[in-house]
mmCIF file of C-alpha atoms and ligand atoms in Angstrom:
data_model
loop_
_atom_site.group_PDB
_atom_site.id
_atom_site.type_symbol
_atom_site.label_atom_id
_atom_site.label_comp_id
_atom_site.label_asym_id
_atom_site.label_seq_id
_atom_site.Cartn_x
_atom_site.Cartn_y
_atom_site.Cartn_z
ATOM 1 C CA MET A 1 91.956 -108.640 159.491
ATOM 2 C CA ARG A 2 91.252 -105.452 160.199
ATOM 3 C CA CYS A 3 87.939 -104.216 160.271
ATOM 4 C CA PRO A 4 87.645 -101.946 157.711
ATOM 5 C CA TYR A 5 84.965 -100.242 159.028
ATOM 6 C CA CYS A 6 85.656 -99.670 162.817
ATOM 7 C CA SER A 7 89.710 -100.468 162.364
ATOM 8 C CA SER A 8 89.336 -103.136 165.212
ATOM 9 C CA ASN A 9 91.200 -106.408 165.009
ATOM 10 C CA GLU A 10 89.106 -108.786 166.267
ATOM 11 C CA SER A 11 87.339 -109.651 162.749
ATOM 12 C CA GLN A 12 86.087 -113.556 162.376
ATOM 13 C CA VAL A 13 86.361 -115.810 159.403
ATOM 14 C CA LYS A 14 82.747 -117.391 158.956
ATOM 15 C CA ASP A 15 83.028 -118.726 155.650
ATOM 16 C CA SER A 16 86.145 -119.701 153.225
ATOM 17 C CA ARG A 17 85.896 -121.152 149.913
ATOM 18 C CA PRO A 18 88.786 -121.600 146.763
ATOM 19 C CA SER A 19 87.430 -119.198 144.273
ATOM 20 C CA GLU A 20 89.092 -117.976 140.585
ATOM 21 C CA ASP A 21 88.808 -121.631 139.548
ATOM 22 C CA GLY A 22 91.299 -122.457 142.622
ATOM 23 C CA ALA A 23 93.517 -119.345 142.303
ATOM 24 C CA ALA A 24 92.776 -117.272 145.802
ATOM 25 C CA ILE A 25 90.979 -118.413 148.734
ATOM 26 C CA ARG A 26 87.639 -116.051 149.782
ATOM 27 C CA ARG A 27 86.998 -115.650 153.432
ATOM 28 C CA ARG A 28 84.166 -114.156 154.554
ATOM 29 C CA ARG A 29 84.573 -112.005 157.766
ATOM 30 C CA HIS A 30 82.774 -110.785 160.124
ATOM 31 C CA CYS A 31 82.972 -108.003 162.815
ATOM 32 C CA PRO A 32 82.161 -108.804 166.621
ATOM 33 C CA ASP A 33 82.539 -105.353 167.435
ATOM 34 C CA CYS A 34 80.393 -103.531 165.005
ATOM 35 C CA GLY A 35 78.967 -106.344 163.025
ATOM 36 C CA GLY A 36 80.405 -105.297 159.219
ATOM 37 C CA ARG A 37 80.708 -107.752 157.362
ATOM 38 C CA PHE A 38 83.685 -108.390 154.424
ATOM 39 C CA THR A 39 85.379 -110.096 152.593
ATOM 40 C CA THR A 40 89.041 -111.144 151.545
ATOM 41 C CA PHE A 41 91.137 -113.125 149.064
ATOM 42 C CA GLU A 42 94.459 -114.773 149.687
ATOM 43 C CA ARG A 43 96.064 -115.169 146.773
ATOM 44 C CA VAL A 44 99.727 -116.747 146.004
ATOM 45 C CA GLN A 45 102.343 -114.206 145.163
ATOM 46 C CA LEU A 46 104.815 -114.076 142.632
ATOM 47 C CA ARG A 47 107.258 -111.540 143.483
ATOM 48 C CA GLU A 48 107.167 -107.953 144.664
ATOM 49 C CA LEU A 49 106.510 -105.845 141.867
ATOM 50 C CA ILE A 50 107.197 -101.880 141.874
ATOM 51 C CA VAL A 51 105.495 -99.127 139.199
ATOM 52 C CA LEU A 52 107.607 -96.679 137.626
ATOM 53 C CA LYS A 53 105.299 -93.931 136.801
ATOM 54 C CA LYS A 54 105.156 -91.298 134.728
ATOM 55 C CA SER A 55 106.230 -88.355 136.625
ATOM 56 C CA GLY A 56 109.473 -91.314 137.840
ATOM 57 C CA LYS A 57 107.902 -91.832 140.927
ATOM 58 C CA ARG A 58 108.572 -95.420 141.885
ATOM 59 C CA VAL A 59 105.375 -97.096 144.528
ATOM 60 C CA PRO A 60 105.140 -100.363 145.277
ATOM 61 C CA PHE A 61 102.366 -101.890 143.223
ATOM 62 C CA ASP A 62 99.161 -102.130 144.964
ATOM 63 C CA ARG A 63 96.796 -104.868 143.337
ATOM 64 C CA ASP A 64 93.472 -103.054 145.539
ATOM 65 C CA LYS A 65 95.052 -99.439 144.049
ATOM 66 C CA LEU A 66 93.784 -100.980 141.058
ATOM 67 C CA ALA A 67 91.133 -102.459 141.082
ATOM 68 C CA ARG A 68 89.437 -99.861 142.459
ATOM 69 C CA SER A 69 90.481 -98.256 139.209
ATOM 70 C CA VAL A 70 89.031 -100.258 137.437
ATOM 71 C CA ALA A 71 85.912 -100.893 139.557
ATOM 72 C CA ILE A 72 85.395 -97.112 138.546
ATOM 73 C CA ALA A 73 85.310 -98.242 134.803
ATOM 74 C CA VAL A 74 83.204 -100.857 135.120
ATOM 75 C CA ARG A 75 80.342 -98.704 137.594
ATOM 76 C CA LYS A 76 76.724 -100.212 136.553
ATOM 77 C CA ARG A 77 77.702 -102.225 133.670
ATOM 78 C CA PRO A 78 77.309 -106.076 133.817
ATOM 79 C CA VAL A 79 80.514 -107.450 134.673
ATOM 80 C CA ASP A 80 80.143 -110.784 136.113
ATOM 81 C CA PRO A 81 82.673 -110.177 139.416
ATOM 82 C CA GLU A 82 84.173 -112.911 139.348
ATOM 83 C CA ARG A 83 85.381 -112.581 135.603
ATOM 84 C CA LEU A 84 86.442 -109.601 136.472
ATOM 85 C CA GLU A 85 88.565 -110.558 139.830
ATOM 86 C CA ARG A 86 89.639 -113.397 137.227
ATOM 87 C CA MET A 87 90.919 -110.900 135.104
ATOM 88 C CA MET A 88 92.773 -108.916 137.525
ATOM 89 C CA SER A 89 94.536 -112.358 139.019
ATOM 90 C CA SER A 90 95.697 -112.872 135.424
ATOM 91 C CA ILE A 91 97.159 -109.360 134.884
ATOM 92 C CA VAL A 92 99.064 -109.770 138.080
ATOM 93 C CA ARG A 93 100.068 -112.722 137.529
ATOM 94 C CA GLN A 94 101.356 -111.697 133.788
ATOM 95 C CA LEU A 95 102.873 -108.903 135.686
ATOM 96 C CA GLU A 96 104.523 -111.372 137.552
ATOM 97 C CA SER A 97 105.524 -113.145 135.330
ATOM 98 C CA LEU A 98 107.682 -110.756 133.344
ATOM 99 C CA GLY A 99 110.592 -111.488 135.682
ATOM 100 C CA GLU A 100 111.239 -107.420 135.956
ATOM 101 C CA THR A 101 110.879 -106.257 139.328
ATOM 102 C CA GLU A 102 109.800 -102.626 137.846
ATOM 103 C CA ILE A 103 107.207 -102.313 135.684
ATOM 104 C CA THR A 104 105.812 -99.096 134.068
ATOM 105 C CA SER A 105 102.182 -97.594 134.813
ATOM 106 C CA ASP A 106 101.847 -97.647 131.041
ATOM 107 C CA LEU A 107 102.035 -101.041 130.966
ATOM 108 C CA ILE A 108 99.697 -101.930 133.359
ATOM 109 C CA GLY A 109 97.655 -99.500 131.901
ATOM 110 C CA GLU A 110 97.548 -101.299 128.789
ATOM 111 C CA HIS A 111 97.251 -105.011 130.340
ATOM 112 C CA VAL A 112 94.234 -103.830 131.617
ATOM 113 C CA MET A 113 92.928 -102.039 128.803
ATOM 114 C CA GLU A 114 93.145 -105.662 127.013
ATOM 115 C CA GLY A 115 91.733 -107.162 129.658
ATOM 116 C CA LEU A 116 88.381 -105.065 129.937
ATOM 117 C CA ARG A 117 88.247 -104.952 126.604
ATOM 118 C CA VAL A 118 87.142 -108.581 126.495
ATOM 119 C CA LEU A 119 84.794 -108.371 129.296
ATOM 120 C CA ASP A 120 82.669 -105.178 128.482
ATOM 121 C CA ASP A 121 82.702 -102.661 125.891
ATOM 122 C CA VAL A 122 82.015 -99.369 127.877
ATOM 123 C CA ALA A 123 84.503 -100.155 130.701
ATOM 124 C CA TYR A 124 87.119 -100.124 128.062
ATOM 125 C CA VAL A 125 86.769 -96.996 126.584
ATOM 126 C CA ARG A 126 85.860 -95.539 129.917
ATOM 127 C CA PHE A 127 89.258 -97.072 131.478
ATOM 128 C CA ALA A 128 91.242 -95.956 128.283
ATOM 129 C CA SER A 129 89.205 -92.710 128.016
ATOM 130 C CA VAL A 130 91.040 -92.007 131.460
ATOM 131 C CA TYR A 131 94.336 -93.746 131.226
ATOM 132 C CA ARG A 132 95.190 -92.231 127.482
ATOM 133 C CA ASN A 133 94.310 -89.054 128.169
ATOM 134 C CA PHE A 134 92.123 -87.393 125.549
ATOM 135 C CA ARG A 135 92.546 -84.683 124.030
ATOM 136 C CA GLU A 136 90.713 -84.508 121.282
ATOM 137 C CA ALA A 137 87.512 -86.218 120.535
ATOM 138 C CA ARG A 138 89.027 -87.535 117.230
ATOM 139 C CA ASP A 139 90.939 -89.791 119.484
ATOM 140 C CA PHE A 140 87.473 -91.141 121.363
ATOM 141 C CA GLU A 141 86.361 -91.832 117.517
ATOM 142 C CA GLU A 142 89.477 -93.567 117.123
ATOM 143 C CA LEU A 143 89.378 -96.012 119.498
ATOM 144 C CA LEU A 144 85.186 -97.030 118.819
ATOM 145 C CA GLY A 145 86.415 -97.894 115.398
ATOM 146 C CA GLU A 146 89.054 -100.131 116.605
ATOM 147 C CA LEU A 147 85.986 -101.549 118.816
ATOM 148 C CA SER A 148 83.847 -102.146 115.899
ATOM 149 C CA SER A 149 86.272 -103.633 113.995
ATOM 150 C CA GLU A 150 86.634 -105.993 116.403
ATOM 151 C CA ASP A 151 84.232 -108.010 116.987
ATOM 152 C CA GLU A 152 85.549 -110.697 119.283
ATOM 153 C CA ASP A 153 89.107 -111.143 120.587
ATOM 154 C CA PRO A 154 89.988 -114.675 120.842
ATOM 155 C CA GLY A 155 92.591 -114.357 123.653
ATOM 156 C CA LYS A 156 89.696 -115.442 125.991
ATOM 157 C CA ASP A 157 91.601 -116.940 128.344
ATOM 158 C CA ASP A 158 94.535 -117.373 127.445
ATOM 159 C CA ASN A 159 96.104 -113.920 127.773
ATOM 160 C CA ASP A 160 99.888 -115.415 127.993
ATOM 161 C CA ASN A 161 100.708 -114.606 123.726
ATOM 162 C CA GLY A 162 101.971 -110.925 125.094
ATOM 163 C CA LYS A 163 99.719 -109.306 122.718
ATOM 164 C CA ILE A 164 99.804 -105.949 123.758
ATOM 165 C CA THR A 165 98.490 -102.936 121.521
ATOM 166 C CA ALA A 166 101.231 -100.241 120.892
ATOM 167 C CA GLY A 167 98.593 -97.454 121.089
ATOM 168 C CA ASN A 168 100.128 -95.072 123.570
ATOM 169 C CA ARG A 169 99.913 -91.556 121.421
ATOM 170 C CA ASP A 170 101.005 -89.225 124.029
ATOM 171 C CA GLY A 171 103.903 -90.397 126.106
ATOM 172 C CA ALA A 172 104.092 -87.281 127.492
ATOM 173 C CA SER A 173 100.960 -87.216 130.017
ATOM 174 C CA ASP A 174 100.819 -87.495 133.758
HETATM 175 ZN ZN1 LIG B 1 83.662 -102.995 162.809
#
C-alpha cells in the first residue's frame, strides 16, 4: 500500500484487526521512509458499481470519495467514527444489492441522507442542503419541520427496508 504522505511503496502493517462487526479488516500501517502512520480497511466488494451523474457522465463508484463528502457533513459533530464506517458499509452494501451495475448519484444521495438522519441531525441537514441544492429558505424550513416531526427513526441497523425519502425537489440541478 502506497504511503499517502510520501508515496513510498514500503509501508508496513503494524496491526490488523476486525472492524465494523467483522465486515472489515482494519490495518494500521507505518511508513519507514517518512514515519507516516495511516489506516486502511479491507472489505468485501460484491460488485463493481458505476455512478450515473446528473450531467449524464458515468464514473466508477468511489467509496472514499463518498466518505469524504460525508466527512465534511459530520465535521466537528459528535459522531462515532465506527458508527459512521458502519453506515458507509451499509450504504455500499445496499447499493450493491440493488442488482444494477449503474446507479444514479441521486440514489446514493438519498441513501446517505437516510443514514445521516439517524446519526446526527446537523450532519443530515448539512448534507441535504448541499445535495438538494436549496435555493430558497423555505426548503430549509420544510426540512427542519420533517426532522422535528420524526423524533426516533426505527430503522437503526435494519436499513434493508428500501425506505427512501422521495424528496428530490429540483431534479434540474447539477
Ligand atoms: Zn511515507
